[in-house]
């Protein structure tokens, strides 16, 4: 149906909904906006749905939440004991998160599916844990992670606590076209409670989760000792990390934790930041000022759903933020070195990271005789490896990380875990302070000296709307048809096309790639450098990753800038 016809249909069908009508009437003279809101249905992909809030088929609103929840219910009803096992639901501090969580819950209840709903906001890792802890068939988190305030999302987890696998996603997407708004109505809340279909949960599961995180402490004695003096500034960036992160710091013995008051309480408007993303240095402005004032050893920030963590340290040259690759390598080295020292490193130990994360992780893993496995971008692929390890016994999971600030060291959670990461970061900071009187900024420099100066640079090309989608498709197609021969004079020695599952060398030799098919192009350069291009799976953007390594910090930066400038110029030309 034409966008304008769908627009008119929504005005008619939801005439009793004053908020929706007002939103639609505000764009009645804006054909471009009408087209963008109605040219397609909001896509349900591998991580669920994420979109701008507002009325329309291509926006996140209660009607789309109801409809996808009904499709999920239909799929669950085809699984053994699925309705009885039920669905756990959590949500963060974003606009309409509470409303959407309850809408999803009551639509599921109306279909006869039990729901375990948190009584207040919780992080993503807590939901992942809850699915496993309560033995639910599925889980939902209402969140848009680190996106700007106008976004929200609907993430679906499956029975193992990881994001839904492709066959289960298909179970929903196959049922969405046949699912109408009219049939996707919520049950009365009191009726759902009375019938035992809706249960509110909280403290008991929180306690179990915190106990599971504490078991992952590598050196609890050291944490208690150094916690008497180590100073930490923490900001939850108006999100769901405030209570669990502060609790884990307290329970492992961190006595001096200072919270940024302006960013302490949940607020979906995120009034103190442009983007609530610990990858963005601007998000740390208030925390860094506090850190400088207090002379704190460490500054830690989590995003709204508390699955990502960023850190900053005081140095002689001022405050320094570390990126996701650097944090991941510090934690990997800390875990492996301490486990080995304590005689606790299994013979079949393995770490998992992604194809767009630093190769420095491989150098560290090999140094400790640990297997490193690289997977596609997305923490669900790391979770798949954990499941494989458990079912086959082939390896013991030690640590997993993504360059996009996601970390995990345990198996009770199957997504990146900001609470787990904050605990490990505090421990690692304690260890470097006691052993060397150094900060984590010094720690990464020490690792560079030992393993080589690995550097990385990520550039995002934001391409919103229908036109943006077409530009992304055109860009990737053009790169495949005419792949570059070099970047800044550095020869491309091989191209990995994960969409066709073929790696082709400059000499024309080919080999099959074993990872799942994905719209990713990876260019291997001489000198162990590489460049990767892929459309984001959750945002309207193409991401460009550039990595290089050399024997000095200055040379690596020089290489990074040259390769990145050449790659940016190429993509802009397409």
Coordinates of C-alpha atoms in Angstrom, one line a residue:
X1 CA 0.0 0.0 0.0
X2 CA 1.2 3.5 -0.8
X3 CA 2.6 5.4 2.2
X4 CA -0.1 8.1 2.0
X5 CA -2.8 5.5 2.0
X6 CA -1.3 3.8 5.0
X7 CA -1.0 7.2 6.7
X8 CA -4.7 7.8 6.2
X9 CA -5.5 4.3 7.4
X10 CA -3.7 4.9 10.6
X11 CA -5.6 8.2 11.1
X12 CA -8.8 6.2 10.7
X13 CA -7.9 3.0 12.6
X14 CA -6.4 4.8 15.6
X15 CA -8.8 7.8 15.8
X16 CA -9.4 7.2 19.4
X17 CA -5.7 7.5 20.3
X18 CA -5.2 11.2 20.8
X19 CA -1.4 11.0 21.0
X20 CA -1.1 9.1 17.8
X21 CA -3.5 11.3 15.9
X22 CA -1.7 14.4 17.1
X23 CA 1.6 13.0 16.0
X24 CA 0.2 12.1 12.5
X25 CA -1.5 15.5 12.0
X26 CA 1.7 17.3 12.8
X27 CA 3.3 15.8 9.6
X28 CA 0.2 16.1 7.2
X29 CA 2.0 18.7 5.1
X30 CA 5.4 16.8 5.0
X31 CA 5.2 14.2 2.3
X32 CA 8.9 13.2 2.8
X33 CA 8.3 12.4 6.5
X34 CA 5.1 10.5 5.7
X35 CA 7.0 8.4 3.2
X36 CA 9.8 7.7 5.7
X37 CA 7.3 6.6 8.4
X38 CA 5.2 4.4 6.1
X39 CA 7.3 3.1 3.2
X40 CA 8.0 -0.1 5.0
X41 CA 7.3 -2.0 8.3
X42 CA 9.9 -1.5 11.0
X43 CA 12.3 -4.4 10.4
X44 CA 12.5 -7.3 12.9
X45 CA 16.1 -8.4 12.5
X46 CA 18.5 -10.7 14.3
X47 CA 18.5 -8.4 17.4
X48 CA 14.7 -7.6 17.3
X49 CA 13.5 -4.1 16.4
X50 CA 15.1 -0.7 16.9
X51 CA 13.7 2.6 15.6
X52 CA 12.8 6.2 16.1
X53 CA 9.7 6.7 18.3
X54 CA 6.6 7.9 16.7
X55 CA 3.4 6.9 14.8
X56 CA 3.8 4.9 11.6
X57 CA 4.7 1.4 10.4
X58 CA 8.4 2.3 10.2
X59 CA 8.5 3.8 13.7
X60 CA 8.5 2.2 17.2
X61 CA 5.2 2.7 18.9
X62 CA 2.8 0.6 21.1
X63 CA 1.0 -0.8 18.1
X64 CA 4.2 -2.2 16.6
X65 CA 5.2 -3.5 20.0
X66 CA 1.9 -5.2 20.4
X67 CA 2.0 -6.8 17.0
X68 CA 5.5 -8.2 17.3
X69 CA 4.6 -9.5 20.8
X70 CA 1.6 -11.3 19.3
X71 CA 3.7 -12.8 16.6
X72 CA 6.2 -13.9 19.3
X73 CA 3.3 -15.5 21.3
X74 CA 2.2 -17.4 18.2
X75 CA 5.7 -18.8 17.8
X76 CA 6.1 -19.7 21.5
X77 CA 2.8 -21.6 21.4
X78 CA 4.3 -23.9 18.8
X79 CA 7.2 -24.9 21.2
X80 CA 6.9 -27.6 23.9
X81 CA 5.9 -26.1 27.3
X82 CA 6.7 -22.6 25.9
X83 CA 3.6 -20.9 27.3
X84 CA 4.1 -22.4 30.7
X85 CA 7.8 -21.6 30.8
X86 CA 7.0 -18.0 30.0
X87 CA 8.8 -14.8 29.0
X88 CA 11.0 -12.6 31.2
X89 CA 10.7 -8.9 30.4
X90 CA 13.0 -6.0 31.4
X91 CA 13.4 -2.4 30.3
X92 CA 15.8 0.6 30.6
X93 CA 15.2 4.3 31.2
X94 CA 14.3 5.3 27.7
X95 CA 11.1 7.1 26.6
X96 CA 8.1 4.8 26.7
X97 CA 10.2 1.8 27.9
X98 CA 7.9 1.2 30.9
X99 CA 4.8 1.4 28.7
X100 CA 6.2 -0.8 26.0
X101 CA 7.3 -3.4 28.5
X102 CA 3.8 -3.6 29.9
X103 CA 2.1 -3.7 26.5
X104 CA 4.4 -6.6 25.5
X105 CA 3.7 -8.4 28.7
X106 CA -0.1 -8.1 28.5
X107 CA -0.3 -9.1 24.8
X108 CA 1.6 -12.2 25.7
X109 CA -0.7 -12.9 28.6
X110 CA -3.7 -12.4 26.4
X111 CA -2.3 -15.3 24.3
X112 CA -2.0 -17.5 27.4
X113 CA 1.8 -17.1 27.7
X114 CA 3.2 -16.5 31.2
X115 CA 5.2 -13.4 31.8
X116 CA 7.8 -12.4 34.5
X117 CA 8.0 -8.6 34.4
X118 CA 10.5 -6.6 36.3
X119 CA 8.9 -4.0 38.6
X120 CA 11.5 -1.3 37.6
X121 CA 14.3 -0.8 35.1
X122 CA 17.0 -3.4 34.8
X123 CA 20.1 -3.9 32.6
X124 CA 20.3 -6.2 29.5
X125 CA 22.7 -8.6 31.3
X126 CA 20.2 -9.0 34.2
X127 CA 17.5 -10.0 31.6
X128 CA 19.8 -12.5 30.0
X129 CA 20.6 -14.0 33.4
X130 CA 16.9 -14.1 34.3
X131 CA 15.9 -16.1 31.2
X132 CA 18.3 -18.8 32.3
X133 CA 17.7 -18.5 36.0
X134 CA 13.9 -18.8 35.7
X135 CA 14.2 -21.3 32.8
X136 CA 12.0 -19.1 30.5
X137 CA 11.4 -19.9 26.9
X138 CA 12.3 -16.3 25.9
X139 CA 13.1 -12.8 27.1
X140 CA 12.5 -9.2 26.0
X141 CA 14.4 -6.0 26.8
X142 CA 12.9 -2.7 25.8
X143 CA 16.0 -0.6 25.0
X144 CA 17.9 1.2 22.2
X145 CA 21.2 0.7 24.0
X146 CA 23.4 3.7 23.4
X147 CA 21.3 5.4 20.6
X148 CA 20.1 9.0 20.9
X149 CA 17.0 9.8 23.0
X150 CA 14.5 9.6 20.0
X151 CA 15.2 5.9 19.6
X152 CA 13.9 2.8 21.5
X153 CA 14.0 -0.9 20.7
X154 CA 12.6 -4.3 21.4
X155 CA 15.3 -7.0 21.8
X156 CA 14.3 -10.7 22.0
X157 CA 16.3 -13.4 23.7
X158 CA 15.8 -17.1 23.5
X159 CA 15.9 -20.0 26.0
X160 CA 19.7 -20.0 26.4
X161 CA 19.7 -16.3 27.4
X162 CA 21.4 -15.2 24.2
X163 CA 19.8 -13.1 21.5
X164 CA 17.4 -15.1 19.3
X165 CA 19.0 -17.5 16.8
X166 CA 18.1 -17.2 13.1
X167 CA 15.6 -20.0 13.0
X168 CA 13.6 -18.5 16.0
X169 CA 13.8 -15.1 14.4
X170 CA 12.2 -16.7 11.3
X171 CA 9.5 -18.1 13.6
X172 CA 8.5 -14.5 14.3
X173 CA 9.1 -12.9 10.9
X174 CA 7.1 -15.7 9.2
X175 CA 4.1 -14.9 11.4
X176 CA 4.3 -11.1 11.4
X177 CA 2.6 -10.6 7.9
X178 CA -0.4 -12.5 9.1
X179 CA -0.6 -10.7 12.4
X180 CA -3.0 -7.7 12.6
X181 CA -3.1 -4.8 15.0
X182 CA -6.7 -5.7 15.7
X183 CA -5.8 -9.1 17.1
X184 CA -2.8 -7.8 19.0
X185 CA -4.6 -6.5 22.0
X186 CA -3.4 -6.5 25.6
X187 CA -5.1 -8.3 28.5
X188 CA -6.3 -6.4 31.5
X189 CA -3.5 -6.2 34.0
X190 CA -5.4 -7.2 37.0
X191 CA -7.0 -10.1 35.2
X192 CA -3.5 -11.3 34.1
X193 CA -2.3 -11.1 37.7
X194 CA -5.4 -12.9 39.0
X195 CA -5.0 -15.7 36.5
X196 CA -1.3 -16.2 37.4
X197 CA -0.2 -15.2 33.9
X198 CA 1.6 -12.1 35.0
X199 CA 4.2 -12.1 37.8
X200 CA 6.3 -9.1 38.9
X201 CA 9.8 -10.0 39.9
X202 CA 12.7 -8.1 41.5
X203 CA 15.0 -8.6 44.5
X204 CA 15.3 -12.4 44.6
X205 CA 16.6 -12.5 41.0
X206 CA 18.8 -9.5 41.5
X207 CA 20.5 -11.2 44.4
X208 CA 21.1 -14.4 42.4
X209 CA 22.5 -12.3 39.5
X210 CA 24.9 -10.3 41.8
X211 CA 26.0 -13.6 43.4
X212 CA 26.8 -15.0 39.9
X213 CA 28.8 -11.9 38.9
X214 CA 30.8 -12.1 42.2
X215 CA 31.8 -15.7 41.4
X216 CA 33.7 -14.2 38.4
X217 CA 36.1 -12.2 40.6
X218 CA 39.6 -13.3 39.6
X219 CA 41.4 -12.0 42.7
X220 CA 38.8 -11.1 45.4
X221 CA 41.5 -10.7 48.1
X222 CA 43.3 -8.1 46.1
X223 CA 40.1 -6.2 45.4
X224 CA 39.3 -6.0 49.1
X225 CA 42.8 -4.8 49.9
X226 CA 43.1 -2.2 47.2
X227 CA 39.5 -1.1 47.6
X228 CA 40.5 0.7 50.8
X229 CA 42.4 3.3 48.7
X230 CA 41.4 3.0 45.0
X231 CA 39.1 5.9 43.9
X232 CA 36.5 5.4 41.2
X233 CA 34.2 7.9 39.6
X234 CA 31.1 6.2 38.1
X235 CA 28.4 7.5 35.7
X236 CA 25.4 5.4 34.7
X237 CA 24.6 8.1 32.0
X238 CA 20.9 8.3 33.2
X239 CA 20.5 4.6 32.7
X240 CA 19.9 1.2 34.4
X241 CA 23.4 0.6 35.7
X242 CA 23.2 2.8 38.7
X243 CA 22.0 0.3 41.3
X244 CA 23.7 -3.0 40.1
X245 CA 27.1 -1.4 39.3
X246 CA 27.3 0.4 42.6
X247 CA 26.2 -2.8 44.4
X248 CA 28.9 -4.9 42.8
X249 CA 31.6 -2.2 43.6
X250 CA 30.4 -2.2 47.2
X251 CA 30.3 -6.0 47.6
X252 CA 33.8 -6.6 46.2
X253 CA 35.2 -4.0 48.6
X254 CA 35.5 -0.7 46.6
X255 CA 35.1 1.8 49.4
X256 CA 35.6 5.0 47.4
X257 CA 33.1 5.1 44.6
X258 CA 31.8 8.6 43.6
X259 CA 28.7 8.9 41.3
X260 CA 28.1 11.8 39.0
X261 CA 25.0 13.3 40.5
X262 CA 23.7 15.0 37.4
X263 CA 23.7 11.6 35.6
X264 CA 22.7 9.3 38.5
X265 CA 19.0 9.0 38.1
X266 CA 17.2 7.4 35.1
X267 CA 16.1 9.9 32.5
X268 CA 15.1 9.0 29.0
X269 CA 15.8 12.5 27.7
X270 CA 19.5 12.1 28.6
X271 CA 19.7 15.9 29.3
X272 CA 23.4 16.1 30.0
X273 CA 24.7 14.3 26.9
X274 CA 24.1 14.4 23.2
X275 CA 24.4 10.6 22.9
X276 CA 24.5 8.3 26.0
X277 CA 27.3 6.3 24.6
X278 CA 30.5 5.5 26.5
X279 CA 32.3 5.3 23.1
X280 CA 31.7 9.1 22.8
X281 CA 34.3 11.1 24.8
X282 CA 31.7 13.9 25.2
X283 CA 29.5 11.6 27.3
X284 CA 32.3 11.6 29.9
X285 CA 32.6 15.4 30.3
X286 CA 31.0 15.6 33.7
X287 CA 32.6 12.4 35.0
X288 CA 36.1 13.6 33.9
X289 CA 35.6 16.9 35.6
X290 CA 34.8 15.0 38.8
X291 CA 37.7 12.6 38.3
X292 CA 40.1 15.5 38.0
X293 CA 38.7 17.3 41.0
X294 CA 39.0 14.1 43.2
X295 CA 42.2 12.8 41.7
X296 CA 40.5 9.5 41.2
X297 CA 42.4 6.5 39.8
X298 CA 39.6 5.5 37.4
X299 CA 36.5 6.8 35.7
X300 CA 33.8 4.3 34.6
X301 CA 30.7 4.9 32.5
X302 CA 27.9 2.5 31.4
X303 CA 25.3 3.1 28.7
X304 CA 21.5 3.2 29.4
X305 CA 21.0 -0.6 29.3
X306 CA 24.4 -1.2 31.0
X307 CA 25.8 -3.7 28.5
X308 CA 28.7 -1.4 27.4
X309 CA 31.4 0.2 29.5
X310 CA 33.9 2.9 28.9
X311 CA 36.8 4.1 31.1
X312 CA 39.2 7.0 31.6
X313 CA 42.3 7.4 33.7
X314 CA 44.4 10.3 35.1
X315 CA 47.8 10.6 33.4
X316 CA 50.7 13.0 33.7
X317 CA 49.4 14.5 30.4
X318 CA 45.8 14.8 31.6
X319 CA 42.8 12.5 31.4
X320 CA 42.9 9.7 28.9
X321 CA 40.0 7.6 27.6
X322 CA 40.6 4.0 26.5
X323 CA 38.7 2.5 23.6
X324 CA 36.9 -0.9 23.5
X325 CA 39.8 -2.8 22.0
X326 CA 42.2 -1.4 24.7
X327 CA 39.8 -2.3 27.6
X328 CA 39.2 -5.7 26.1
X329 CA 43.0 -6.5 25.9
X330 CA 43.6 -5.2 29.4
X331 CA 40.9 -7.4 30.8
X332 CA 41.9 -10.4 28.7
X333 CA 45.6 -10.1 29.8
X334 CA 44.5 -9.6 33.5
X335 CA 42.3 -12.6 33.5
X336 CA 44.8 -14.9 31.8
X337 CA 47.8 -13.7 33.7
X338 CA 46.1 -14.0 37.1
X339 CA 44.5 -17.4 36.3
X340 CA 47.9 -18.7 35.2
X341 CA 49.7 -17.3 38.3
X342 CA 47.0 -18.9 40.6
X343 CA 47.2 -22.2 38.8
X344 CA 43.6 -21.8 37.6
X345 CA 44.0 -21.5 33.8
X346 CA 42.4 -24.6 32.1
X347 CA 44.4 -26.5 29.5
X348 CA 41.6 -26.0 27.0
X349 CA 41.0 -22.3 27.8
X350 CA 39.6 -20.1 25.0
X351 CA 38.7 -16.5 24.4
X352 CA 36.3 -15.2 21.8
X353 CA 36.2 -11.9 20.0
X354 CA 35.0 -10.5 16.6
X355 CA 36.5 -10.1 13.2
X356 CA 36.4 -6.3 13.6
X357 CA 38.3 -6.4 17.0
X358 CA 42.0 -6.0 17.4
X359 CA 44.5 -8.7 16.6
X360 CA 46.3 -7.8 19.7
X361 CA 43.9 -10.2 21.5
X362 CA 45.4 -13.1 19.5
X363 CA 49.0 -12.1 20.5
X364 CA 47.9 -12.1 24.2
X365 CA 46.0 -15.4 24.0
X366 CA 48.9 -17.1 22.2
X367 CA 51.3 -15.9 24.9
X368 CA 49.3 -17.8 27.5
X369 CA 48.6 -20.9 25.3
X370 CA 45.0 -19.9 25.0
X371 CA 42.9 -20.5 21.9
X372 CA 41.4 -17.3 20.3
X373 CA 38.3 -17.6 18.2
X374 CA 37.0 -14.8 16.0
X375 CA 33.3 -14.6 15.1
X376 CA 31.0 -12.1 13.2
X377 CA 30.1 -8.8 14.8
X378 CA 27.3 -9.3 17.4
X379 CA 27.5 -10.7 20.9
X380 CA 25.1 -13.5 20.0
X381 CA 28.0 -15.1 18.0
X382 CA 30.1 -15.1 21.1
X383 CA 27.2 -16.6 23.0
X384 CA 27.0 -19.3 20.3
X385 CA 30.6 -20.3 21.1
X386 CA 29.9 -20.5 24.8
X387 CA 27.0 -22.9 24.0
X388 CA 29.3 -24.9 21.8
X389 CA 32.0 -25.1 24.5
X390 CA 29.4 -26.3 27.0
X391 CA 27.8 -28.9 24.8
X392 CA 31.0 -30.4 23.4
X393 CA 33.5 -29.8 26.2
X394 CA 36.0 -28.7 23.5
X395 CA 37.0 -25.5 25.3
X396 CA 36.5 -23.6 28.6
X397 CA 35.3 -20.0 28.1
X398 CA 37.5 -17.4 29.7
X399 CA 36.6 -14.1 28.2
X400 CA 34.8 -12.5 25.2
X401 CA 34.7 -9.0 23.9
X402 CA 33.7 -6.7 21.1
X403 CA 35.6 -3.5 20.1
X404 CA 32.3 -1.7 20.7
X405 CA 32.9 -1.7 24.4
X406 CA 31.2 -5.1 25.2
X407 CA 32.8 -7.6 27.6
X408 CA 31.9 -10.9 29.3
X409 CA 33.8 -13.3 31.5
X410 CA 31.1 -15.8 32.6
X411 CA 28.5 -18.1 31.3
X412 CA 25.4 -17.3 33.4
X413 CA 24.8 -14.3 31.1
X414 CA 24.9 -14.7 27.3
X415 CA 25.3 -11.0 26.3
X416 CA 27.8 -8.3 27.0
X417 CA 27.6 -7.4 30.7
X418 CA 28.5 -4.0 32.0
X419 CA 28.2 -5.0 35.7
X420 CA 30.6 -8.0 35.2
X421 CA 33.0 -5.7 33.3
X422 CA 32.9 -2.9 35.9
X423 CA 34.0 -5.5 38.6
X424 CA 36.8 -6.7 36.4
X425 CA 37.9 -3.2 35.6
X426 CA 38.1 -2.3 39.3
X427 CA 40.1 -5.5 39.9
X428 CA 42.5 -4.8 37.0
X429 CA 43.0 -1.2 38.2
X430 CA 43.7 -2.6 41.7
X431 CA 46.3 -5.0 40.4
X432 CA 48.2 -2.5 38.3
X433 CA 48.2 0.0 41.2
X434 CA 49.5 -2.5 43.7
X435 CA 52.1 -4.2 41.4
X436 CA 53.4 -1.2 39.5
X437 CA 51.7 1.9 41.0
X438 CA 50.3 2.4 37.5
X439 CA 46.8 3.2 36.1
X440 CA 45.0 1.3 33.3
X441 CA 46.2 3.9 30.9
X442 CA 49.8 2.8 31.8
X443 CA 48.6 -0.8 31.5
X444 CA 47.8 -0.6 27.8
X445 CA 51.1 1.1 27.1
X446 CA 52.9 -1.8 28.9
X447 CA 51.0 -4.3 26.8
X448 CA 51.9 -2.4 23.6
X449 CA 55.6 -2.6 24.6
X450 CA 55.3 -6.3 25.0
X451 CA 53.0 -7.3 22.1
X452 CA 53.4 -4.5 19.6
X453 CA 51.6 -1.1 19.1
X454 CA 48.2 -2.2 17.8
X455 CA 45.9 0.7 16.8
X456 CA 42.4 1.0 15.5
X457 CA 40.1 3.7 14.1
X458 CA 36.4 3.5 13.4
X459 CA 34.4 5.8 11.2
X460 CA 30.6 5.8 10.8
X461 CA 28.7 7.1 7.8
X462 CA 25.2 7.8 9.0
X463 CA 22.6 7.2 6.2
X464 CA 19.0 7.5 7.5
X465 CA 15.8 6.9 5.7
X466 CA 14.9 5.1 2.5
X467 CA 17.6 7.0 0.5
X468 CA 20.2 6.0 3.1
X469 CA 19.3 2.3 2.8
X470 CA 19.7 2.5 -1.0
X471 CA 23.1 4.3 -0.6
X472 CA 24.3 1.6 1.8
X473 CA 23.3 -1.1 -0.7
X474 CA 24.9 0.7 -3.6
X475 CA 28.1 1.3 -1.7
X476 CA 28.6 -2.4 -0.7
X477 CA 27.7 -3.5 -4.2
X478 CA 30.2 -1.1 -5.8
X479 CA 33.0 -2.3 -3.4
X480 CA 32.3 -5.9 -4.4
X481 CA 32.3 -5.2 -8.1
X482 CA 35.5 -3.1 -8.0
X483 CA 37.5 -3.9 -4.8
X484 CA 40.4 -1.5 -4.1
X485 CA 43.9 -2.7 -5.0
X486 CA 45.5 -0.7 -2.2
X487 CA 45.0 1.9 0.5
X488 CA 47.4 4.8 0.7
X489 CA 49.9 2.7 -1.4
X490 CA 49.6 -0.3 0.9
X491 CA 48.7 -3.4 -1.2
X492 CA 45.5 -5.3 -0.6
X493 CA 46.8 -8.9 -0.3
X494 CA 43.4 -10.6 0.1
X495 CA 39.7 -9.8 0.2
X496 CA 37.3 -11.6 2.5
X497 CA 33.6 -11.4 1.3
X498 CA 31.5 -12.8 4.1
X499 CA 28.4 -12.5 2.0
X500 CA 29.7 -15.0 -0.5
X501 CA 31.9 -16.8 2.1
X502 CA 35.0 -16.5 -0.1
X503 CA 38.5 -15.2 0.6
X504 CA 40.4 -14.2 -2.5
X505 CA 44.1 -13.5 -2.6
X506 CA 45.8 -11.0 -4.9
X507 CA 47.0 -14.0 -6.9
X508 CA 43.5 -15.2 -7.4
X509 CA 43.6 -18.1 -5.0
X510 CA 40.3 -18.7 -3.1
X511 CA 39.3 -20.4 0.1
X512 CA 35.9 -20.9 1.8
X513 CA 35.1 -18.8 4.9
X514 CA 33.4 -20.8 7.6
X515 CA 31.5 -18.0 9.4
X516 CA 27.8 -17.4 8.6
X517 CA 27.0 -15.3 5.6
X518 CA 27.0 -11.6 6.4
X519 CA 27.2 -8.3 4.4
X520 CA 30.8 -7.6 5.4
X521 CA 33.9 -6.9 3.3
X522 CA 37.3 -7.3 4.9
X523 CA 40.5 -6.2 3.1
X524 CA 43.8 -7.7 4.3
X525 CA 46.8 -5.4 3.8
X526 CA 50.5 -5.9 4.0
X527 CA 52.1 -5.3 7.4
X528 CA 49.3 -7.1 9.2
X529 CA 47.0 -4.2 8.7
X530 CA 43.3 -4.6 7.7
X531 CA 40.2 -2.6 6.7
X532 CA 36.6 -3.8 7.2
X533 CA 33.4 -2.2 5.8
X534 CA 29.9 -3.3 7.0
X535 CA 26.5 -1.8 7.3
X536 CA 25.4 -1.7 11.0
X537 CA 22.8 -4.3 11.9
X538 CA 21.0 -1.9 14.4
X539 CA 21.5 1.6 13.1
X540 CA 21.3 3.4 9.7
X541 CA 25.0 3.6 9.1
X542 CA 27.9 2.0 7.4
X543 CA 30.9 1.4 9.7
X544 CA 34.5 1.5 8.6
X545 CA 37.1 -0.2 10.7
X546 CA 40.8 0.4 10.2
X547 CA 43.5 -1.5 12.1
X548 CA 47.3 -1.4 12.0
X549 CA 50.3 -2.5 14.0
X550 CA 54.0 -1.5 14.2
X551 CA 56.9 -1.2 16.5
X552 CA 56.0 2.3 17.8
X553 CA 53.0 4.4 18.7
X554 CA 53.9 7.2 16.3
X555 CA 54.3 4.8 13.3
X556 CA 51.0 3.0 14.1
X557 CA 49.1 6.3 14.3
X558 CA 50.7 7.4 11.0
X559 CA 49.6 4.2 9.3
X560 CA 46.1 4.4 10.7
X561 CA 45.6 8.0 9.6
X562 CA 46.8 7.2 6.1
X563 CA 44.7 4.0 5.6
X564 CA 41.7 5.7 7.2
X565 CA 41.9 8.8 5.0
X566 CA 42.2 6.7 1.9
X567 CA 39.2 4.4 2.9
X568 CA 37.0 7.4 3.8
X569 CA 37.8 9.1 0.5
X570 CA 36.9 5.8 -1.3
X571 CA 33.6 5.4 0.5
X572 CA 32.6 9.0 0.1
X573 CA 33.2 8.7 -3.7
X574 CA 30.8 5.8 -3.8

